[in-house]
Amino acid sequence: MKQDQEPVLVIIPARLAASRLPGKPLADINGVPMIVRVARQAERAGVGRVAVATDSRQIADVVEAAGLVAVMTRDDHQSGSDRVFEAAMKLDPEGQFDVILNVQGDIPAIEPETIRRSVLPLKSSEADLATIAVQITDEAEKTNPSIVKVVGSPVGNGILRALYFTRATAPYGEGPLYHHIGLYAWRRSALERFVSLKPSTLEKRESLEQLRALEAGMRIDVAIVDSVPLGVDTPADLERARQILADD
């Protein structure tokens, strides 16, 4: 990559269809659409160029009206990773960016430092992709199947090498459990390979897309962060986000 190029291409996938909260990316949070709040937090992280990838002209118009970048993608993608890859190919066809960071569009209160931490493992290892996790402190979360746990081995200060992701309570025995948060920093070549693969056996069994990468032999490193960013999936989540961001 040329010295004057930004190191990371940050892409935020967004679509209007959502079963529990229709129109979620455009949900108003104290006067600002949620997708705009996420994109602005990504820009504050300062890791690279930021764009929203969407199949909705309505979302694109809102993003662009806020002075941000939007790229239109197909409406038949099966996952956010597929949408992110298409957007990356449109935004950077010459491959100037070596790292593509997928930031979820429904985490409006995410801290810029958390975004920066998600890229960190790629700077110090041969990992194909990196993500983040938080140590679980609530006993109920340890057995909650909606809380995805990452099982990994320490490979550095605050970094694990992922061995498995599961909705079960794992690993067994004494020691910390970690709640996986779905931000993914991909090496460009790894993302290109990933989207070419069919859904894998364990991916389908656990309904966890990242298992496709592990089953294909990819290395995933995980940075441990301090707190779980609020994900907005329901009207109750949306109201909580409004309260959290009331002074922002």
PDB file of C-alpha atoms in Angstrom:
ATOM      1  CA  MET A   1       0.000   0.000   0.000  1.00  0.00           C
ATOM      2  CA  LYS A   2       1.257   3.490  -0.776  1.00  0.00           C
ATOM      3  CA  GLN A   3       2.365   5.589   2.167  1.00  0.00           C
ATOM      4  CA  ASP A   4      -0.343   8.192   1.571  1.00  0.00           C
ATOM      5  CA  GLN A   5      -3.132   5.630   1.606  1.00  0.00           C
ATOM      6  CA  GLU A   6      -5.281   4.964   4.645  1.00  0.00           C
ATOM      7  CA  PRO A   7      -4.589   1.487   6.056  1.00  0.00           C
ATOM      8  CA  VAL A   8      -8.170   0.348   6.658  1.00  0.00           C
ATOM      9  CA  LEU A   9     -11.387   0.495   4.669  1.00  0.00           C
ATOM     10  CA  VAL A  10     -14.271   0.593   7.166  1.00  0.00           C
ATOM     11  CA  ILE A  11     -17.574  -0.618   5.718  1.00  0.00           C
ATOM     12  CA  ILE A  12     -20.895  -0.575   7.572  1.00  0.00           C
ATOM     13  CA  PRO A  13     -23.535  -2.844   5.976  1.00  0.00           C
ATOM     14  CA  ALA A  14     -27.130  -1.634   6.293  1.00  0.00           C
ATOM     15  CA  ARG A  15     -30.474  -2.809   4.946  1.00  0.00           C
ATOM     16  CA  LEU A  16     -34.034  -1.754   5.697  1.00  0.00           C
ATOM     17  CA  ALA A  17     -35.448  -5.254   6.134  1.00  0.00           C
ATOM     18  CA  ALA A  18     -35.452  -6.280   9.805  1.00  0.00           C
ATOM     19  CA  SER A  19     -37.954  -8.657  11.340  1.00  0.00           C
ATOM     20  CA  ARG A  20     -38.070  -7.173  14.851  1.00  0.00           C
ATOM     21  CA  LEU A  21     -37.414  -3.509  14.077  1.00  0.00           C
ATOM     22  CA  PRO A  22     -38.351  -2.552  10.488  1.00  0.00           C
ATOM     23  CA  GLY A  23     -36.385   0.365   9.054  1.00  0.00           C
ATOM     24  CA  LYS A  24     -33.806  -0.019  11.823  1.00  0.00           C
ATOM     25  CA  PRO A  25     -30.861   1.837  10.179  1.00  0.00           C
ATOM     26  CA  LEU A  26     -33.015   4.966   9.868  1.00  0.00           C
ATOM     27  CA  ALA A  27     -34.369   4.806  13.423  1.00  0.00           C
ATOM     28  CA  ASP A  28     -34.202   8.227  15.045  1.00  0.00           C
ATOM     29  CA  ILE A  29     -31.856   8.505  18.016  1.00  0.00           C
ATOM     30  CA  ASN A  30     -32.270  11.980  19.441  1.00  0.00           C
ATOM     31  CA  GLY A  31     -32.483  13.596  16.034  1.00  0.00           C
ATOM     32  CA  VAL A  32     -29.839  11.529  14.255  1.00  0.00           C
ATOM     33  CA  PRO A  33     -30.506   8.337  12.223  1.00  0.00           C
ATOM     34  CA  MET A  34     -28.826   5.299  13.774  1.00  0.00           C
ATOM     35  CA  ILE A  35     -26.724   4.481  10.706  1.00  0.00           C
ATOM     36  CA  VAL A  36     -25.350   8.041  10.701  1.00  0.00           C
ATOM     37  CA  ARG A  37     -24.379   7.738  14.368  1.00  0.00           C
ATOM     38  CA  VAL A  38     -22.507   4.491  13.687  1.00  0.00           C
ATOM     39  CA  ALA A  39     -20.670   5.964  10.706  1.00  0.00           C
ATOM     40  CA  ARG A  40     -19.647   9.036  12.687  1.00  0.00           C
ATOM     41  CA  GLN A  41     -18.286   6.874  15.501  1.00  0.00           C
ATOM     42  CA  ALA A  42     -16.308   4.916  12.914  1.00  0.00           C
ATOM     43  CA  GLU A  43     -14.882   8.148  11.542  1.00  0.00           C
ATOM     44  CA  ARG A  44     -13.897   9.230  15.061  1.00  0.00           C
ATOM     45  CA  ALA A  45     -11.932   6.000  15.425  1.00  0.00           C
ATOM     46  CA  GLY A  46      -9.558   7.368  12.798  1.00  0.00           C
ATOM     47  CA  VAL A  47      -8.483   3.996  11.405  1.00  0.00           C
ATOM     48  CA  GLY A  48      -9.259   4.687   7.752  1.00  0.00           C
ATOM     49  CA  ARG A  49     -11.865   5.516   5.147  1.00  0.00           C
ATOM     50  CA  VAL A  50     -15.509   4.935   6.173  1.00  0.00           C
ATOM     51  CA  ALA A  51     -18.475   4.006   3.964  1.00  0.00           C
ATOM     52  CA  VAL A  52     -21.985   2.597   4.381  1.00  0.00           C
ATOM     53  CA  ALA A  53     -22.927  -0.322   2.103  1.00  0.00           C
ATOM     54  CA  THR A  54     -26.651  -0.643   1.435  1.00  0.00           C
ATOM     55  CA  ASP A  55     -29.245  -1.930  -1.017  1.00  0.00           C
ATOM     56  CA  SER A  56     -31.604   0.931  -0.084  1.00  0.00           C
ATOM     57  CA  ARG A  57     -31.578   4.237  -1.929  1.00  0.00           C
ATOM     58  CA  GLN A  58     -33.375   5.716   1.087  1.00  0.00           C
ATOM     59  CA  ILE A  59     -30.515   4.771   3.415  1.00  0.00           C
ATOM     60  CA  ALA A  60     -27.926   5.991   0.918  1.00  0.00           C
ATOM     61  CA  ASP A  61     -29.673   9.361   0.619  1.00  0.00           C
ATOM     62  CA  VAL A  62     -29.730   9.829   4.404  1.00  0.00           C
ATOM     63  CA  VAL A  63     -26.060   8.887   4.714  1.00  0.00           C
ATOM     64  CA  GLU A  64     -24.984  11.202   1.917  1.00  0.00           C
ATOM     65  CA  ALA A  65     -27.113  14.065   3.276  1.00  0.00           C
ATOM     66  CA  ALA A  66     -25.068  13.774   6.477  1.00  0.00           C
ATOM     67  CA  GLY A  67     -21.873  14.259   4.484  1.00  0.00           C
ATOM     68  CA  LEU A  68     -20.872  10.597   4.644  1.00  0.00           C
ATOM     69  CA  VAL A  69     -20.082   8.049   1.933  1.00  0.00           C
ATOM     70  CA  ALA A  70     -22.624   5.445   0.765  1.00  0.00           C
ATOM     71  CA  VAL A  71     -22.243   2.715  -1.836  1.00  0.00           C
ATOM     72  CA  MET A  72     -25.144   0.821  -3.387  1.00  0.00           C
ATOM     73  CA  THR A  73     -24.983  -2.975  -3.352  1.00  0.00           C
ATOM     74  CA  ARG A  74     -27.170  -5.831  -4.565  1.00  0.00           C
ATOM     75  CA  ASP A  75     -30.335  -6.737  -2.661  1.00  0.00           C
ATOM     76  CA  ASP A  76     -29.817 -10.522  -2.704  1.00  0.00           C
ATOM     77  CA  HIS A  77     -26.839 -10.907  -0.350  1.00  0.00           C
ATOM     78  CA  GLN A  78     -27.133 -13.687   2.205  1.00  0.00           C
ATOM     79  CA  SER A  79     -24.894 -12.000   4.783  1.00  0.00           C
ATOM     80  CA  GLY A  80     -23.279  -8.743   5.790  1.00  0.00           C
ATOM     81  CA  SER A  81     -19.897 -10.142   4.774  1.00  0.00           C
ATOM     82  CA  ASP A  82     -21.083 -10.591   1.192  1.00  0.00           C
ATOM     83  CA  ARG A  83     -22.369  -7.018   1.114  1.00  0.00           C
ATOM     84  CA  VAL A  84     -19.123  -5.698   2.592  1.00  0.00           C
ATOM     85  CA  PHE A  85     -17.055  -7.518  -0.019  1.00  0.00           C
ATOM     86  CA  GLU A  86     -19.119  -6.150  -2.913  1.00  0.00           C
ATOM     87  CA  ALA A  87     -18.795  -2.641  -1.496  1.00  0.00           C
ATOM     88  CA  ALA A  88     -15.046  -3.038  -1.053  1.00  0.00           C
ATOM     89  CA  MET A  89     -14.640  -4.088  -4.676  1.00  0.00           C
ATOM     90  CA  LYS A  90     -16.594  -1.023  -5.801  1.00  0.00           C
ATOM     91  CA  LEU A  91     -14.828   1.428  -3.507  1.00  0.00           C
ATOM     92  CA  ASP A  92     -11.337   0.025  -3.945  1.00  0.00           C
ATOM     93  CA  PRO A  93     -11.096  -1.976  -7.196  1.00  0.00           C
ATOM     94  CA  GLU A  94      -7.320  -1.608  -7.347  1.00  0.00           C
ATOM     95  CA  GLY A  95      -6.783  -3.172  -3.915  1.00  0.00           C
ATOM     96  CA  GLN A  96      -5.155  -0.199  -2.206  1.00  0.00           C
ATOM     97  CA  PHE A  97      -6.586  -1.209   1.170  1.00  0.00           C
ATOM     98  CA  ASP A  98      -5.173  -4.374   2.715  1.00  0.00           C
ATOM     99  CA  VAL A  99      -7.618  -4.472   5.648  1.00  0.00           C
ATOM    100  CA  ILE A 100     -11.420  -4.285   5.406  1.00  0.00           C
ATOM    101  CA  LEU A 101     -13.271  -3.669   8.670  1.00  0.00           C
ATOM    102  CA  ASN A 102     -16.918  -4.724   8.924  1.00  0.00           C
ATOM    103  CA  VAL A 103     -18.696  -2.646  11.595  1.00  0.00           C
ATOM    104  CA  GLN A 104     -22.304  -3.531  12.415  1.00  0.00           C
ATOM    105  CA  GLY A 105     -24.792  -0.806  11.614  1.00  0.00           C
ATOM    106  CA  ASP A 106     -26.891  -1.304  14.751  1.00  0.00           C
ATOM    107  CA  ILE A 107     -24.385  -0.350  17.476  1.00  0.00           C
ATOM    108  CA  PRO A 108     -24.825   3.439  17.667  1.00  0.00           C
ATOM    109  CA  ALA A 109     -23.018   3.901  20.991  1.00  0.00           C
ATOM    110  CA  ILE A 110     -19.878   1.993  20.070  1.00  0.00           C
ATOM    111  CA  GLU A 111     -16.718   3.656  21.356  1.00  0.00           C
ATOM    112  CA  PRO A 112     -14.067   4.665  18.801  1.00  0.00           C
ATOM    113  CA  GLU A 113     -11.463   2.857  20.919  1.00  0.00           C
ATOM    114  CA  THR A 114     -13.413  -0.399  20.537  1.00  0.00           C
ATOM    115  CA  ILE A 115     -13.267  -0.003  16.762  1.00  0.00           C
ATOM    116  CA  ARG A 116      -9.528   0.639  16.947  1.00  0.00           C
ATOM    117  CA  ARG A 117      -9.023  -2.452  19.109  1.00  0.00           C
ATOM    118  CA  SER A 118     -10.781  -4.656  16.552  1.00  0.00           C
ATOM    119  CA  VAL A 119      -7.994  -3.980  14.046  1.00  0.00           C
ATOM    120  CA  LEU A 120      -5.126  -4.346  16.511  1.00  0.00           C
ATOM    121  CA  PRO A 121      -4.528  -8.125  16.246  1.00  0.00           C
ATOM    122  CA  LEU A 122      -3.770  -7.865  12.523  1.00  0.00           C
ATOM    123  CA  LYS A 123      -0.826  -5.589  13.278  1.00  0.00           C
ATOM    124  CA  SER A 124       0.961  -8.170  15.401  1.00  0.00           C
ATOM    125  CA  SER A 125       0.082 -11.614  14.029  1.00  0.00           C
ATOM    126  CA  GLU A 126      -0.473 -13.690  10.906  1.00  0.00           C
ATOM    127  CA  ALA A 127      -4.221 -13.840  11.537  1.00  0.00           C
ATOM    128  CA  ASP A 128      -6.533 -13.832   8.526  1.00  0.00           C
ATOM    129  CA  LEU A 129      -9.118 -11.793  10.390  1.00  0.00           C
ATOM    130  CA  ALA A 130      -9.615 -10.208  13.795  1.00  0.00           C
ATOM    131  CA  THR A 131     -12.576  -9.531  16.044  1.00  0.00           C
ATOM    132  CA  ILE A 132     -13.341  -8.535  19.644  1.00  0.00           C
ATOM    133  CA  ALA A 133     -14.787 -10.015  22.826  1.00  0.00           C
ATOM    134  CA  VAL A 134     -15.644  -8.993  26.388  1.00  0.00           C
ATOM    135  CA  GLN A 135     -15.176 -11.069  29.536  1.00  0.00           C
ATOM    136  CA  ILE A 136     -18.567 -12.209  30.828  1.00  0.00           C
ATOM    137  CA  THR A 137     -19.382 -11.009  34.360  1.00  0.00           C
ATOM    138  CA  ASP A 138     -23.126 -11.755  34.452  1.00  0.00           C
ATOM    139  CA  GLU A 139     -23.693 -15.388  35.450  1.00  0.00           C
ATOM    140  CA  ALA A 140     -26.918 -15.569  33.414  1.00  0.00           C
ATOM    141  CA  GLU A 141     -25.043 -14.697  30.218  1.00  0.00           C
ATOM    142  CA  LYS A 142     -22.796 -17.741  30.608  1.00  0.00           C
ATOM    143  CA  THR A 143     -25.692 -20.081  29.841  1.00  0.00           C
ATOM    144  CA  ASN A 144     -27.645 -17.799  27.483  1.00  0.00           C
ATOM    145  CA  PRO A 145     -27.524 -19.191  23.909  1.00  0.00           C
ATOM    146  CA  SER A 146     -28.044 -15.716  22.456  1.00  0.00           C
ATOM    147  CA  ILE A 147     -24.662 -14.732  23.934  1.00  0.00           C
ATOM    148  CA  VAL A 148     -22.007 -16.123  21.609  1.00  0.00           C
ATOM    149  CA  LYS A 149     -18.884 -17.324  23.419  1.00  0.00           C
ATOM    150  CA  VAL A 150     -15.415 -17.477  21.944  1.00  0.00           C
ATOM    151  CA  VAL A 151     -13.053 -20.221  23.074  1.00  0.00           C
ATOM    152  CA  GLY A 152      -9.428 -19.263  22.563  1.00  0.00           C
ATOM    153  CA  SER A 153      -5.824 -19.478  23.650  1.00  0.00           C
ATOM    154  CA  PRO A 154      -3.883 -16.377  24.782  1.00  0.00           C
ATOM    155  CA  VAL A 155      -1.304 -15.271  22.218  1.00  0.00           C
ATOM    156  CA  GLY A 156      -0.466 -11.825  23.563  1.00  0.00           C
ATOM    157  CA  ASN A 157      -1.490  -9.074  25.923  1.00  0.00           C
ATOM    158  CA  GLY A 158      -5.284  -9.041  25.772  1.00  0.00           C
ATOM    159  CA  ILE A 159      -5.431 -11.122  22.583  1.00  0.00           C
ATOM    160  CA  LEU A 160      -6.704 -14.666  22.033  1.00  0.00           C
ATOM    161  CA  ARG A 161      -6.376 -16.986  19.073  1.00  0.00           C
ATOM    162  CA  ALA A 162      -9.903 -18.277  18.480  1.00  0.00           C
ATOM    163  CA  LEU A 163     -10.342 -22.047  18.513  1.00  0.00           C
ATOM    164  CA  TYR A 164     -14.149 -22.085  18.405  1.00  0.00           C
ATOM    165  CA  PHE A 165     -17.280 -19.950  18.702  1.00  0.00           C
ATOM    166  CA  THR A 166     -20.404 -21.379  20.311  1.00  0.00           C
ATOM    167  CA  ARG A 167     -23.799 -20.596  21.798  1.00  0.00           C
ATOM    168  CA  ALA A 168     -23.119 -23.202  24.496  1.00  0.00           C
ATOM    169  CA  THR A 169     -21.365 -22.528  27.793  1.00  0.00           C
ATOM    170  CA  ALA A 170     -17.698 -23.067  26.977  1.00  0.00           C
ATOM    171  CA  PRO A 171     -14.983 -23.815  27.804  1.00  0.00           C
ATOM    172  CA  TYR A 172     -15.725 -26.060  30.770  1.00  0.00           C
ATOM    173  CA  GLY A 173     -13.994 -25.547  34.124  1.00  0.00           C
ATOM    174  CA  GLU A 174     -12.616 -22.614  36.077  1.00  0.00           C
ATOM    175  CA  GLY A 175     -11.622 -19.472  34.250  1.00  0.00           C
ATOM    176  CA  PRO A 176     -13.075 -16.596  32.266  1.00  0.00           C
ATOM    177  CA  LEU A 177     -15.700 -16.871  29.531  1.00  0.00           C
ATOM    178  CA  TYR A 178     -15.792 -14.354  26.714  1.00  0.00           C
ATOM    179  CA  HIS A 179     -18.751 -12.777  24.903  1.00  0.00           C
ATOM    180  CA  HIS A 180     -17.979 -12.375  21.205  1.00  0.00           C
ATOM    181  CA  ILE A 181     -18.838  -9.056  19.539  1.00  0.00           C
ATOM    182  CA  GLY A 182     -19.341  -9.184  15.770  1.00  0.00           C
ATOM    183  CA  LEU A 183     -16.901  -6.636  14.383  1.00  0.00           C
ATOM    184  CA  TYR A 184     -14.552  -8.204  11.841  1.00  0.00           C
ATOM    185  CA  ALA A 185     -11.282  -6.842  10.492  1.00  0.00           C
ATOM    186  CA  TRP A 186     -10.433  -8.893   7.401  1.00  0.00           C
ATOM    187  CA  ARG A 187      -7.314  -9.126   5.383  1.00  0.00           C
ATOM    188  CA  ARG A 188      -8.602  -8.463   1.907  1.00  0.00           C
ATOM    189  CA  SER A 189      -7.500 -11.840   0.541  1.00  0.00           C
ATOM    190  CA  ALA A 190      -9.178 -13.666   3.434  1.00  0.00           C
ATOM    191  CA  LEU A 191     -12.519 -11.911   2.877  1.00  0.00           C
ATOM    192  CA  GLU A 192     -12.361 -12.694  -0.833  1.00  0.00           C
ATOM    193  CA  ARG A 193     -11.790 -16.361  -0.030  1.00  0.00           C
ATOM    194  CA  PHE A 194     -14.470 -16.421   2.666  1.00  0.00           C
ATOM    195  CA  VAL A 195     -17.286 -15.142   0.460  1.00  0.00           C
ATOM    196  CA  SER A 196     -16.398 -17.774  -2.159  1.00  0.00           C
ATOM    197  CA  LEU A 197     -17.015 -20.610   0.318  1.00  0.00           C
ATOM    198  CA  LYS A 198     -20.323 -22.349   0.915  1.00  0.00           C
ATOM    199  CA  PRO A 199     -21.838 -22.256   4.423  1.00  0.00           C
ATOM    200  CA  SER A 200     -20.069 -24.889   6.516  1.00  0.00           C
ATOM    201  CA  THR A 201     -21.364 -27.704   8.698  1.00  0.00           C
ATOM    202  CA  LEU A 202     -20.750 -26.079  12.069  1.00  0.00           C
ATOM    203  CA  GLU A 203     -21.757 -22.654  10.782  1.00  0.00           C
ATOM    204  CA  LYS A 204     -25.192 -24.010   9.922  1.00  0.00           C
ATOM    205  CA  ARG A 205     -25.464 -25.962  13.181  1.00  0.00           C
ATOM    206  CA  GLU A 206     -24.604 -23.009  15.454  1.00  0.00           C
ATOM    207  CA  SER A 207     -25.924 -20.272  13.102  1.00  0.00           C
ATOM    208  CA  LEU A 208     -22.542 -18.533  13.410  1.00  0.00           C
ATOM    209  CA  GLU A 209     -20.980 -17.296  10.182  1.00  0.00           C
ATOM    210  CA  GLN A 210     -17.466 -17.011  11.628  1.00  0.00           C
ATOM    211  CA  LEU A 211     -17.264 -20.793  12.001  1.00  0.00           C
ATOM    212  CA  ARG A 212     -17.035 -21.002   8.208  1.00  0.00           C
ATOM    213  CA  ALA A 213     -13.676 -19.257   8.440  1.00  0.00           C
ATOM    214  CA  LEU A 214     -12.400 -21.576  11.177  1.00  0.00           C
ATOM    215  CA  GLU A 215     -13.581 -24.687   9.346  1.00  0.00           C
ATOM    216  CA  ALA A 216     -11.706 -23.471   6.268  1.00  0.00           C
ATOM    217  CA  GLY A 217      -8.500 -23.235   8.293  1.00  0.00           C
ATOM    218  CA  MET A 218      -8.420 -19.453   8.687  1.00  0.00           C
ATOM    219  CA  ARG A 219      -6.872 -17.925  11.779  1.00  0.00           C
ATOM    220  CA  ILE A 220      -9.050 -15.559  13.819  1.00  0.00           C
ATOM    221  CA  ASP A 221      -7.459 -13.474  16.579  1.00  0.00           C
ATOM    222  CA  VAL A 222      -9.617 -11.777  19.201  1.00  0.00           C
ATOM    223  CA  ALA A 223      -8.880  -8.539  21.068  1.00  0.00           C
ATOM    224  CA  ILE A 224     -10.417  -8.301  24.537  1.00  0.00           C
ATOM    225  CA  VAL A 225     -12.247  -5.009  25.166  1.00  0.00           C
ATOM    226  CA  ASP A 226     -13.849  -3.555  28.283  1.00  0.00           C
ATOM    227  CA  SER A 227     -17.551  -3.362  27.454  1.00  0.00           C
ATOM    228  CA  VAL A 228     -20.223  -4.721  25.142  1.00  0.00           C
ATOM    229  CA  PRO A 229     -21.597  -2.070  22.749  1.00  0.00           C
ATOM    230  CA  LEU A 230     -25.393  -1.978  22.848  1.00  0.00           C
ATOM    231  CA  GLY A 231     -26.881  -3.679  19.812  1.00  0.00           C
ATOM    232  CA  VAL A 232     -30.295  -2.380  18.731  1.00  0.00           C
ATOM    233  CA  ASP A 233     -32.657  -5.188  17.732  1.00  0.00           C
ATOM    234  CA  THR A 234     -35.937  -4.275  19.436  1.00  0.00           C
ATOM    235  CA  PRO A 235     -37.948  -1.148  20.323  1.00  0.00           C
ATOM    236  CA  ALA A 236     -36.699  -1.552  23.917  1.00  0.00           C
ATOM    237  CA  ASP A 237     -33.090  -1.539  22.716  1.00  0.00           C
ATOM    238  CA  LEU A 238     -33.790   1.581  20.690  1.00  0.00           C
ATOM    239  CA  GLU A 239     -35.183   3.390  23.707  1.00  0.00           C
ATOM    240  CA  ARG A 240     -32.147   2.395  25.748  1.00  0.00           C
ATOM    241  CA  ALA A 241     -29.847   3.726  23.012  1.00  0.00           C
ATOM    242  CA  ARG A 242     -31.705   7.046  23.115  1.00  0.00           C
ATOM    243  CA  GLN A 243     -31.137   7.237  26.851  1.00  0.00           C
ATOM    244  CA  ILE A 244     -27.438   6.338  26.583  1.00  0.00           C
ATOM    245  CA  LEU A 245     -26.888   8.947  23.869  1.00  0.00           C
ATOM    246  CA  ALA A 246     -29.121  11.651  25.350  1.00  0.00           C
ATOM    247  CA  ASP A 247     -26.208  14.018  25.914  1.00  0.00           C
ATOM    248  CA  ASP A 248     -24.290  13.188  22.727  1.00  0.00           C
TER     249      ASP A 248
END
